[in-house]
C-alpha positions as semicolon CSV with decimal commas, in nm:
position;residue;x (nm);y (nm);z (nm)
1;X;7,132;8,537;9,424
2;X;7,077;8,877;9,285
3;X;7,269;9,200;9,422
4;X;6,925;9,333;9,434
5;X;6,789;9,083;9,657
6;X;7,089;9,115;9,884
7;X;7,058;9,472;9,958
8;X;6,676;9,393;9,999
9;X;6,763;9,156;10,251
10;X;7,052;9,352;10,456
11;X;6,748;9,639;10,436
12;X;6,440;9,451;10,606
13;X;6,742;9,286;10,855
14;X;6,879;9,651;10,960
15;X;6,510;9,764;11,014
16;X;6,414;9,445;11,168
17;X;6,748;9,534;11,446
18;X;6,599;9,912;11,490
19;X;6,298;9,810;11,565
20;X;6,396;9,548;11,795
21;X;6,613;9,781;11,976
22;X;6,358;10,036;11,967
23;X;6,085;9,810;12,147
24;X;6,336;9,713;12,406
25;X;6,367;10,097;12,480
26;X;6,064;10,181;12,475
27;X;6,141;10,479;12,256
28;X;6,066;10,334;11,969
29;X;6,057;10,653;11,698
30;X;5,811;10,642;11,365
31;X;6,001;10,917;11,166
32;X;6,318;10,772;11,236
33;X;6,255;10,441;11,125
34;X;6,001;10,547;10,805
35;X;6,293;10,769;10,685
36;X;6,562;10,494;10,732
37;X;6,289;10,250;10,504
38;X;6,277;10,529;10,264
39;X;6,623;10,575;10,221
40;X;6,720;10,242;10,157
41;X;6,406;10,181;9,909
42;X;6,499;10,504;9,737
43;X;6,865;10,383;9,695
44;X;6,736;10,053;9,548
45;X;6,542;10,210;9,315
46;X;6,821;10,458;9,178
47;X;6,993;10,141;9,079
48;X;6,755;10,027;8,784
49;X;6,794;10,109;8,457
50;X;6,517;10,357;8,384
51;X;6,427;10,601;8,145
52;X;6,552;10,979;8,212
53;X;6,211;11,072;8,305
54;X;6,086;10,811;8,527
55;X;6,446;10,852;8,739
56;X;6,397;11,224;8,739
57;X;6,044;11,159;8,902
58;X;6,180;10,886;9,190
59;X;6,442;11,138;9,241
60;X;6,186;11,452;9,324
61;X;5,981;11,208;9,514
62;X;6,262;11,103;9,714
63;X;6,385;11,400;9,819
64;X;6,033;11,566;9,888
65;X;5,953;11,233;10,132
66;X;6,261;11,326;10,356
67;X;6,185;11,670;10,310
68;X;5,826;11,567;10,481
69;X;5,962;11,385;10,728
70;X;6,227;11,635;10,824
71;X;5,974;11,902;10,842
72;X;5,686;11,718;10,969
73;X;5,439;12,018;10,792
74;X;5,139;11,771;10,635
75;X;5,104;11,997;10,306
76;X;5,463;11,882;10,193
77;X;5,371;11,536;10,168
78;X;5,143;11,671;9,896
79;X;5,477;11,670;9,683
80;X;5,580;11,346;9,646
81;X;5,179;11,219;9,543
82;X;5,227;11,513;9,292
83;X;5,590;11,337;9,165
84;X;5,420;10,950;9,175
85;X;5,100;11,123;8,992
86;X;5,305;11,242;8,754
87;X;5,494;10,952;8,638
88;X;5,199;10,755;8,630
89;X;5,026;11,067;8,362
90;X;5,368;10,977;8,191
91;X;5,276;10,636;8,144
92;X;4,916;10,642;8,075
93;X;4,996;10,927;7,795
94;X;5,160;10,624;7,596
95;X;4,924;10,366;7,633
96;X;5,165;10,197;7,942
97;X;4,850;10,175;8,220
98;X;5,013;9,798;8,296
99;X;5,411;9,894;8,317
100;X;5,637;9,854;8,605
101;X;5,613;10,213;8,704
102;X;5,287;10,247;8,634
103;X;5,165;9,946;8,858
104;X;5,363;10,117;9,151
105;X;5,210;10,424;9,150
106;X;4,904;10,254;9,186
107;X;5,048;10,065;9,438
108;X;5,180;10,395;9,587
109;X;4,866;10,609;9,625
110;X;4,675;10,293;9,687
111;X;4,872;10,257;10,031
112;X;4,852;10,632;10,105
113;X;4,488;10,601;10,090
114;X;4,494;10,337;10,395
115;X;4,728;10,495;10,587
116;X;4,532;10,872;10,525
117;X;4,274;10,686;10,704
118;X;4,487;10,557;10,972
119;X;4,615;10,890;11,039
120;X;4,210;11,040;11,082
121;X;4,029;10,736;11,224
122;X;4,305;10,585;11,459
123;X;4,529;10,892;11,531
124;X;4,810;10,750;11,355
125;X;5,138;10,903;11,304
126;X;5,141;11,134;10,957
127;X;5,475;11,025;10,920
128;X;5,340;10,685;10,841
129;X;5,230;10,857;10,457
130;X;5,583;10,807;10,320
131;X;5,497;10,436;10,343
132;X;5,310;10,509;9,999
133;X;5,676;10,669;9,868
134;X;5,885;10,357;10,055
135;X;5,567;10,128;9,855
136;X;5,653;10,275;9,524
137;X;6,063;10,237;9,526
138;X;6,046;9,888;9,640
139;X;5,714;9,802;9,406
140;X;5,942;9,888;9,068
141;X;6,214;9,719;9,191
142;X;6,037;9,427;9,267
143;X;5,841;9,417;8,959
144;X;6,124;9,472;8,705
145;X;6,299;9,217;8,879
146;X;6,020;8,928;8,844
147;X;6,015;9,100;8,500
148;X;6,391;9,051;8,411
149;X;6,313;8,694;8,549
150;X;6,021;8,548;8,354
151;X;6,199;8,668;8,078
152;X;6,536;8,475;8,104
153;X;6,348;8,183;8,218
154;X;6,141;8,233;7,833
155;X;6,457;8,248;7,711
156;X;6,626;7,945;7,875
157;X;6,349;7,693;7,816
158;X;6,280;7,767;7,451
159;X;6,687;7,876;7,360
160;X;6,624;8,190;7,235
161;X;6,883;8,512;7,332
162;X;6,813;8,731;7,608
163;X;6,522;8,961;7,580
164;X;6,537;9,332;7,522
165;X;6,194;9,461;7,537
166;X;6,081;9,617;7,876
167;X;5,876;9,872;7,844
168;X;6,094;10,085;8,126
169;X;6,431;9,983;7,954
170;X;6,399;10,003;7,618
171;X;6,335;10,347;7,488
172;X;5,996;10,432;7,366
173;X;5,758;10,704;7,198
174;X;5,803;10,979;7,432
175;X;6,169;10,924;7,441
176;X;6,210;10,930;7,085
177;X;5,970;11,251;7,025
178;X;6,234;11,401;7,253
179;X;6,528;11,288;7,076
180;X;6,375;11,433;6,756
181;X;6,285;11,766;6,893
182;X;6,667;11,821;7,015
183;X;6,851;11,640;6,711
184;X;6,657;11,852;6,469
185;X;6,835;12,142;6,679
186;X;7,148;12,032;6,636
187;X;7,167;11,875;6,262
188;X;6,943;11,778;5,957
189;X;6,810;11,378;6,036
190;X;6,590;11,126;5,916
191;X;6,322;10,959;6,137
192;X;6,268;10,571;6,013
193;X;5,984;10,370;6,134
194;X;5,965;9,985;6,052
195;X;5,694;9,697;6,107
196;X;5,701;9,332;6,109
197;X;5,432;9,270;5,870
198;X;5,280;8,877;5,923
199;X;5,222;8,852;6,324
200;X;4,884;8,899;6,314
201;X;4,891;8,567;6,081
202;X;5,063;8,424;6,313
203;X;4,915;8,501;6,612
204;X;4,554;8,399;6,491
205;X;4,672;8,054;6,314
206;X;4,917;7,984;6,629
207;X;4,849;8,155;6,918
208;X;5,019;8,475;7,082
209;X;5,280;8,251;7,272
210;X;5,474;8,206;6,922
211;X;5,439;8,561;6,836
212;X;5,568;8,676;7,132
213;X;5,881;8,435;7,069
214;X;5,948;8,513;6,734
215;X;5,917;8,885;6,790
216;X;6,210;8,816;7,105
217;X;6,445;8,737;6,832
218;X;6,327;8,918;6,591
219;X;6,435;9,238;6,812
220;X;6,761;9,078;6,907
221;X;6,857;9,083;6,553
222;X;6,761;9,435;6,496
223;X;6,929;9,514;6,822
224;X;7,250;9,337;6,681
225;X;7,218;9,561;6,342
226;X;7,212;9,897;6,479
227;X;7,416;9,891;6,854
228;X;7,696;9,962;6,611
229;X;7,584;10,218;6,401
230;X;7,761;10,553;6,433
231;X;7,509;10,757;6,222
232;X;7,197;10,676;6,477
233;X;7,074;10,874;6,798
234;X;6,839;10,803;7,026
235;X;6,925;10,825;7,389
236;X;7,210;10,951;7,545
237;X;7,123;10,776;7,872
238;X;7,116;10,446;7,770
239;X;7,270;10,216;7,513
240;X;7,029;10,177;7,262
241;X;6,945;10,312;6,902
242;X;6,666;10,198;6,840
243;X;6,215;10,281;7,042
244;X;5,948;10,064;7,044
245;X;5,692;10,234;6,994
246;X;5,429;9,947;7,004
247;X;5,440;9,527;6,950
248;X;5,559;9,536;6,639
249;X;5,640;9,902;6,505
250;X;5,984;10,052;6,602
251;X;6,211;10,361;6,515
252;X;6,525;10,505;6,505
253;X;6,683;10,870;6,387
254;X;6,961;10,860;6,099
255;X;7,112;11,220;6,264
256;X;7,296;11,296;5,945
257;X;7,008;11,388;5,641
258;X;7,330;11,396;5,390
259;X;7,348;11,047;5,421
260;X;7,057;11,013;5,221
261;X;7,103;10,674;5,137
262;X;7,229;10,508;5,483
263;X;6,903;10,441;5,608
264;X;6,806;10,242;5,282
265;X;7,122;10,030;5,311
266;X;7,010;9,995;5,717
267;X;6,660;9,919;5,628
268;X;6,783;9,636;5,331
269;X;7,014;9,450;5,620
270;X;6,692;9,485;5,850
271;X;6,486;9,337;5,598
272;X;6,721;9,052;5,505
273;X;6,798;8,920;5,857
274;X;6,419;8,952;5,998
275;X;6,321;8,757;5,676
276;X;6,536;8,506;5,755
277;X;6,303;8,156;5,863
278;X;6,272;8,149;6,271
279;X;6,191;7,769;6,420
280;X;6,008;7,808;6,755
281;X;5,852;7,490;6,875
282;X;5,945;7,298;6,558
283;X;5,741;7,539;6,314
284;X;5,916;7,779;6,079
285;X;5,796;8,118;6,093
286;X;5,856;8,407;5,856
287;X;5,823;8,762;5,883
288;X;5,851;9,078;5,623
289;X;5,984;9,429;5,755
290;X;5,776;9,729;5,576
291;X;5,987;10,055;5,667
292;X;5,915;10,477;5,616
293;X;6,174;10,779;5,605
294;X;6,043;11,107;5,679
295;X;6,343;11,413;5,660
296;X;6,352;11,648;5,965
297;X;6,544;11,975;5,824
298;X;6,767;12,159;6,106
299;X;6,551;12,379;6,275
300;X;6,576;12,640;6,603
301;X;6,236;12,607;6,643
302;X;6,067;12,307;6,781
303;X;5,914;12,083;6,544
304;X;5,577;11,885;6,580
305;X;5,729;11,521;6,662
306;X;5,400;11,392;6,693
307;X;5,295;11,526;6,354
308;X;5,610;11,387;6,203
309;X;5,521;11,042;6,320
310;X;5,210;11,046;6,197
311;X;5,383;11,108;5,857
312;X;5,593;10,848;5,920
313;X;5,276;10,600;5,974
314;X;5,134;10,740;5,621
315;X;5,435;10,623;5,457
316;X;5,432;10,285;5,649
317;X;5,105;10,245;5,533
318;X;5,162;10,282;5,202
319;X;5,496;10,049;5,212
320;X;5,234;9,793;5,326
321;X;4,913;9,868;5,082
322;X;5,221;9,863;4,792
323;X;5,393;9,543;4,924
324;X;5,738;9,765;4,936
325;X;6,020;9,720;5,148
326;X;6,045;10,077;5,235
327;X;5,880;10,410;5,147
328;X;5,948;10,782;5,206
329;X;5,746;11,081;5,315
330;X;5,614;11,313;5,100
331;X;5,366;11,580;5,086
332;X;5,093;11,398;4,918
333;X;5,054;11,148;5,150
334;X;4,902;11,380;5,391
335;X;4,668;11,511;5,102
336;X;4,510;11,212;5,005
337;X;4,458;11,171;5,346
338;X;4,314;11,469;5,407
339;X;4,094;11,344;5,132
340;X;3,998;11,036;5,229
341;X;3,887;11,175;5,589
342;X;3,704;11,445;5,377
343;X;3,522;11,097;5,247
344;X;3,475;10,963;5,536
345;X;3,286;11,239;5,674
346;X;3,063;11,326;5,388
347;X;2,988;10,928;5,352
348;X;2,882;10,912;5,707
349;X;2,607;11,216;5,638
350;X;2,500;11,122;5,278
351;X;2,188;11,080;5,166
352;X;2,145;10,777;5,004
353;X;1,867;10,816;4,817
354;X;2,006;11,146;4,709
355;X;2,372;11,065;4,649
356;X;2,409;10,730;4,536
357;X;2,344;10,569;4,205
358;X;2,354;10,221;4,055
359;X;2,505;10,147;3,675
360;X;2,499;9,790;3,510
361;X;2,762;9,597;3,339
362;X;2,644;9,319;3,161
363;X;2,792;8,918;3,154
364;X;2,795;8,773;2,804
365;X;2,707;8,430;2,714
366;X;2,992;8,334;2,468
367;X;2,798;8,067;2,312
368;X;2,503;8,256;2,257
369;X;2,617;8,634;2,275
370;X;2,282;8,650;2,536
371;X;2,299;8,853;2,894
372;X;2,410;8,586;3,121
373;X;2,323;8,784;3,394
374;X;2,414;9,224;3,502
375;X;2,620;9,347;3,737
376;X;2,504;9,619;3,932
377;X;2,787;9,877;3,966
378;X;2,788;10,143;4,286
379;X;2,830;10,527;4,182
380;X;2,845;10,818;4,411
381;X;2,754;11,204;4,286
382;X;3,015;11,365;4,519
383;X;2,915;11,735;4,565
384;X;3,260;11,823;4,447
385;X;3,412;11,607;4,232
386;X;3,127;11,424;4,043
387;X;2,984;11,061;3,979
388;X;3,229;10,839;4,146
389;X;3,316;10,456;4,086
390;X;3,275;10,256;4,358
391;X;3,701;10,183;4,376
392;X;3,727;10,604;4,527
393;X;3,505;10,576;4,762
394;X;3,466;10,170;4,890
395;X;3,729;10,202;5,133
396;X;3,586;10,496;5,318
397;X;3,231;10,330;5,345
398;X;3,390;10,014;5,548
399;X;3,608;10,319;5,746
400;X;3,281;10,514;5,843
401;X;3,122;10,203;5,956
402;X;2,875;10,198;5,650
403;X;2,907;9,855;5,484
404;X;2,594;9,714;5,642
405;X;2,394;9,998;5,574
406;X;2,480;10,103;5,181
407;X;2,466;9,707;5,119
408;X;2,133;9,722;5,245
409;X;2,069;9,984;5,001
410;X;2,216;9,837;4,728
411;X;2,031;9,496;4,773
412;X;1,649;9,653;4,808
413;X;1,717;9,834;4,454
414;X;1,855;9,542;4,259
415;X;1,498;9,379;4,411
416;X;1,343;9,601;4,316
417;X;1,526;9,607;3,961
418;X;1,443;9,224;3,924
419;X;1,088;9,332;4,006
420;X;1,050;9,516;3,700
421;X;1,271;9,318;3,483
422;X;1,008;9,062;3,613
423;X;0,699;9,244;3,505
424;X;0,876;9,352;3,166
425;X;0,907;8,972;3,110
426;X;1,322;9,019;3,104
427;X;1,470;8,683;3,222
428;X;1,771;8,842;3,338
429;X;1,948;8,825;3,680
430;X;2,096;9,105;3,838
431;X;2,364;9,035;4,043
432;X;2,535;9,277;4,388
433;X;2,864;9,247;4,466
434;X;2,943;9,207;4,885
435;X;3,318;9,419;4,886
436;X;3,401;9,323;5,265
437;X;3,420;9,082;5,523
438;X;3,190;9,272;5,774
439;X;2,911;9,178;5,517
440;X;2,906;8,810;5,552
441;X;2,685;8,797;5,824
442;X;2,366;8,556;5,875
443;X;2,138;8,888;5,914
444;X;2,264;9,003;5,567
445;X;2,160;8,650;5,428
446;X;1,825;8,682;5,642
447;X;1,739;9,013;5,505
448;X;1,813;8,910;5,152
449;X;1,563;8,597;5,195
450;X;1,342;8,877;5,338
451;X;1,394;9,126;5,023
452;X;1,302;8,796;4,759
453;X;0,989;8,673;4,958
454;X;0,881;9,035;4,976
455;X;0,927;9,105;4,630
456;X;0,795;8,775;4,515
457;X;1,103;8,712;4,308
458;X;1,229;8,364;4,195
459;X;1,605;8,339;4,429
460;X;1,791;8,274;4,086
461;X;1,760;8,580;3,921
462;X;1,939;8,770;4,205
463;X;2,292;8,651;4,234
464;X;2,568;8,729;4,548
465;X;2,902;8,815;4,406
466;X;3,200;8,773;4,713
467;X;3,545;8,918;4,617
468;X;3,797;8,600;4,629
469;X;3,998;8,789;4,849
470;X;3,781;8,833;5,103
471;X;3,628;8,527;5,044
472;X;4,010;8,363;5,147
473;X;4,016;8,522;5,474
474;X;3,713;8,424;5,583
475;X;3,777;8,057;5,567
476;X;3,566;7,868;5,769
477;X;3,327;8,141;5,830
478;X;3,280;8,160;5,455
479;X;3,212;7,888;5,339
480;X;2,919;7,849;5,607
481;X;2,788;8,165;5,434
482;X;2,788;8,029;5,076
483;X;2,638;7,707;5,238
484;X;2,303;7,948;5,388
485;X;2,328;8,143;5,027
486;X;2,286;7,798;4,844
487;X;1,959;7,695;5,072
488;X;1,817;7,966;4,992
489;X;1,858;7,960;4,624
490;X;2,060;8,249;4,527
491;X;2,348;8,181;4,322
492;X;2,671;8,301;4,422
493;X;3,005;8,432;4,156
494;X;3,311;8,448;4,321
495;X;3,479;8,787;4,168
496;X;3,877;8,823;4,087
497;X;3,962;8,502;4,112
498;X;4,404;8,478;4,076
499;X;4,608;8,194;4,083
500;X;4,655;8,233;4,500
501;X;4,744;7,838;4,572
502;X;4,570;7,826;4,879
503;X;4,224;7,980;4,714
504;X;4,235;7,728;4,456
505;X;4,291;7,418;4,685
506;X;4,019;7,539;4,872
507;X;3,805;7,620;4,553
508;X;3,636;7,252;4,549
509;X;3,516;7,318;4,889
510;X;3,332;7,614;4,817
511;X;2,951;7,599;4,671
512;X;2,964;7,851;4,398
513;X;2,789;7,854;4,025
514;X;3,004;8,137;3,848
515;X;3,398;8,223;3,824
516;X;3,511;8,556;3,745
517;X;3,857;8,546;3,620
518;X;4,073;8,862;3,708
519;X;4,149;9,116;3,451
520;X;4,456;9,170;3,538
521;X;4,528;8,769;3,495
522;X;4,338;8,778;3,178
523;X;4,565;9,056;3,039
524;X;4,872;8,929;3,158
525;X;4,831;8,575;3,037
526;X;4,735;8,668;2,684
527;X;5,052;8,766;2,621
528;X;5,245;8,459;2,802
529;X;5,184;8,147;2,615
530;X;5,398;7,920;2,883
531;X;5,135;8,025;3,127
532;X;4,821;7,928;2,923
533;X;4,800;7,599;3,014
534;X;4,741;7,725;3,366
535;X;4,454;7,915;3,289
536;X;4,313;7,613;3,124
537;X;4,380;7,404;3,406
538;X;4,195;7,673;3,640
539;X;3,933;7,664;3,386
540;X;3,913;7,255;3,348
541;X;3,873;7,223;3,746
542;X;3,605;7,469;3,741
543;X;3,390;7,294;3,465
544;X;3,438;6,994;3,634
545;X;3,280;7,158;3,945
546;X;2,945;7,256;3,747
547;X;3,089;7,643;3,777
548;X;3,078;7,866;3,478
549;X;3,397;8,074;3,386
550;X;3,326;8,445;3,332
551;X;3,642;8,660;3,175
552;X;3,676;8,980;3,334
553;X;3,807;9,318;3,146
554;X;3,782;9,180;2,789
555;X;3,823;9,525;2,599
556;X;3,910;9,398;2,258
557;X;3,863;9,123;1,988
558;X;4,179;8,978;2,038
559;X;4,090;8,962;2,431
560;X;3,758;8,786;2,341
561;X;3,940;8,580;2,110
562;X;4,190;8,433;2,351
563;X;3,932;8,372;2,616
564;X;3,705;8,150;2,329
565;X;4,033;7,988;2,308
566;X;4,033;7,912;2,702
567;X;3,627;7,791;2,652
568;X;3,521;8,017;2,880
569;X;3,122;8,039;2,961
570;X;3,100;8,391;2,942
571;X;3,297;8,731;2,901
572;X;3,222;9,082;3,087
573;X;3,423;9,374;2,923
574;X;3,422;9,752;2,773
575;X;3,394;9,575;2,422
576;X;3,034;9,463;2,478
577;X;2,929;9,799;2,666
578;X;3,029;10,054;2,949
579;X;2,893;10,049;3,282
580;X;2,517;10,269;3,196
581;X;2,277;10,412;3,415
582;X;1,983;10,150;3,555
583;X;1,728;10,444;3,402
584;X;1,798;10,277;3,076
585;X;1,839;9,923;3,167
586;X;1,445;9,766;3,038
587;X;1,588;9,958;2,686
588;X;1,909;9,814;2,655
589;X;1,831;9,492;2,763
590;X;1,566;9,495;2,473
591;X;1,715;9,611;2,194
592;X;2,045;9,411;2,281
593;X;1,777;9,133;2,235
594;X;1,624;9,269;1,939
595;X;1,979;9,276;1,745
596;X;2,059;8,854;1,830
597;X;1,597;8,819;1,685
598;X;1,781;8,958;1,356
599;X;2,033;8,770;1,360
600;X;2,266;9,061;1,432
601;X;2,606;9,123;1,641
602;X;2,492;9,355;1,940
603;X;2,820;9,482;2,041
């Protein structure tokens, strides 16, 4: 049994003789027997292991309980409910509304409530508030120690080491914005943040129970890595050297910027042990560790820890977005931020009509030289900086919320485009590319069936294009789309197809009439002649699937000559024309025509 539980024990016994005693006298004495509940729960409570601030706050309410009950003047128990109110502001300020400490104090001011109305509606004695006090001491020792509890028992039936995340052990963000605010005092340091980049994987494909395993280890390995480590500070108070600072994001403070490199040769060791395979439950799971370093320069003055964490979260983002294992700070991280938002909010008030533009790219037959079909290409006339591609700015239309909305857009004018193609007697389709998840809804296939019954228009000559990526993660979901695209007769190109294993095993599965191969794949494989054969072998399953191969980002002759090599169905490149304006589209269209009636090359 725990030492915990026997001083609970000898407590409630001892209070159980007093009041015994008491009754038997007949002078049985409130204060006397509150304060003697309070003093015992206060005791138990000094004994966890809590962080500076949350044993700073039992302490003042402690002492201003006895000082109530030694005074017996009503207004001072107004400052222990100002000490338990405070902690709990603590915790809610960092997101903890369901911690240990937290839970008491609702606990706390929950049973001052009752007894407040005790005290007015059945004359009970005031002395009776410090129950709420006695409630919260014995509340956070109770709850850490079912805490510490369900934990080892975790532990023991699935073998893993003892746990080390409690949010009222283990330091966290408040704790660590101290730490930085007084190291950066003292010396020149180096704030590191880290991520384990995969759980959300892993939590969707096997549920949170193996997450929440794997991430017990995963921190027991960290913890392993830097207990040691004489160049890190954190907290004084208690031995660790390393905050959590949510599930999966932690930091620690290099206190020593002249060791430069340290924290790389720290984060490298991090990275190699947390990529290491973890079996939980028989399946092997695997994790990657993205990290940031942001320099704090020695400084009287206080610095702006939050504002240096946020740097720190640029840089993590941009470890991810760039598959590194680590990047650091610098100042142009918070400028293209500053541009993005600038985006963001000039997106969210734009006039479409006014602001936005469409260009066309055309898709080559090979065999023919004829337009297979035109891409319709997103531009943006930003007040400041000009006609934008759609790669500046596509980003900060699924950030503002405006996918839905500018795809609308996008699919009424390439109707409308097919329209007059239509009337012009242009046998051409025009094809709109879908750029994110969000958009593969059934009301985005409803409206489109709306748009071609409205405009009269035969379903072929509009065609969906779905990034493969996208495409990937939708699984399922997906392919139920492509399925609804199919009955109602629009064709569908999957864009930047790779060689991703998993996309092309699922590639028979999917109901698609056109493959665009990735430039980048395209370029790179022109120059490899090992790998040739499998491009060809991407190619041969496709043509076996009734699904024409487009080549992406053919800029040359040589480029269009490798791809006739590969028998590609069609080519889309900068040799055959740059994205133009729709205002000329009828014209091109027609004298690209007119050059194959004479017998002429168009490009």
């Amino acid at each position: 049994m725990s030492l915990l539980k026997w001083f609970t024990i000898t407590a409630l016994g001892l209070c159980s003789l007093g009041l015994s005693a008491s009754e038997q006298l007949n002078v049985f004495n409130p204060t006397s027997f509150v304060a003697g509940m309070l003093l015992i729960s206060w005791l138990l409570c000094t004994q966890l292991n809590q962080g500076v601030i949350t044993r700073v706050l039992n302490i003042a309410a402690g002492v201003t309980s006895l000082a109530f009950l030694s005074f017996h003047k009503i207004e001072l128990i107004a400052l222990p409910i100002f000490a338990i109110i405070a902690e709990l502001i603590f915790q809610l300020k960092d997101n903890r509304r369901y911690s240990q400490s937290a839970v008491a104090g609702y606990i706390a001011l929950g049973c001052m409530l009752l007894v407040a109305i005790g005290v007015v509606g059945f004359s009970l004695s005031i002395d009776y508030l410090a129950l709420g006090p006695i409630a919260f001491f014995l509340s956070q020792c109770l709850l850490i120690d079912l805490s510490i509890k369900q934990d080892v028992t975790t532990s023991t039936d699935t073998h893993l080491p003892e746990p080390v995340i409690q949010h009222d052990v283990v330091p966290d963000r408040a704790i660590l914005k101290q730490c930085l605010m007084a190291q950066s005092r003292l010396t020149s340091c180096q704030l590191v943040l880290f991520k384990f980049d995969g759980f959300s994987d892993i939590n969707h494909k096997l549920g949170h129970e193996f997450g929440d395993l794997l991430l017990v280890q995963l921190v027991a390995r960290i913890k392993a890595v830097l207990s040691d480590e004489a160049l890190l500070v954190l907290s004084q108070t208690q031995d660790f050297r390393f905050a959590r600072l949510n599930s999966v994001e932690f930091a620690f403070i290099v206190k020593d910027l002249s060791q430069q490199y340290r924290y790389q040769q720290l984060i490298n060791e991090l990275a190699r042990i947390s990529s290491q395979p973890v079996i939980i439950k028989g399946c092997t799971l695997n994790t990657e560790l993205k990290a940031a370093m942001v320099p704090i320069a020695q400084t009287q003055e206080p610095i702006d820890a939050e504002q240096t964490l946020k740097h720190a979260y640029l840089a993590l983002e941009m470890a991810v977005k760039q598959q590194a294992t680590f990047v650091d700070y610098h100042a142009e991280l918070s400028d293209a931020r500053e541009a993005q938002l600038e985006k963001i909010m000039r997106l969210s008030n734009a006039d479409f009509n006014q602001e936005f533009e469409l260009y066309f790219h055309p898709v080559i037959d090979l065999k023919t030289n004829k337009v297979l079909f035109i891409e319709l290409l997103l531009r943006w006339q930003h007040p400041e900086k000009g006609l934008l591609d759609a790669a500046a700015f596509v980003n900060e239309i699924r950030m503002a919320g405006l996918s839905y909305e500018v795809t609308r857009w996008v699919l009424e004018k390439a109707a409308e485009i097919s329209l007059m193609l239509k009337v012009e007697n242009i046998q051409v389709p025009v094809s709109v590319n879908l750029f994110g998840p969000e958009l593969f809804q059934d009301e985005m296939v409803e409206y489109l069936a709306e748009l071609i019954a409205v405009h009269h228009l035969n379903p072929k000559y509009l065609i969906i294009e779905c990034p493969a990526g996208v495409l990937l993660d939708l699984e399922d979901k997906g392919a139920a789309i492509l399925k609804r695209l199919k009955n109602v007769g629009t064709p569908v190109c999957l864009d930047d197809l790779g060689v991703s294993p998993l996309l092309l095993t699922q590639l028979p599965k999917l109901t698609l009439h056109y493959v665009k191969l990735d430039d980048v794949l395209i370029a790179e494989f022109s120059q490899n002649t090992n790998s040739r054969n499998l491009l060809r072998g991407i190619i041969s399953m496709c043509n076996n699937l009734d699904t024409k191969v487009i080549a992406e980002g053919v800029a040359s002759n040589v480029l269009l000559e490798f791809v006739e090599t590969l028998e590609c169905d069609g080519a889309q490149g900068y040799l055959f024309a740059r994205p133009l304006s729709v205002v000329g589209i009828t014209a091109w269209l027609n004298q690209w025509q007119h050059k194959l009636d004479a017998e002429q090359l168009p490009y």
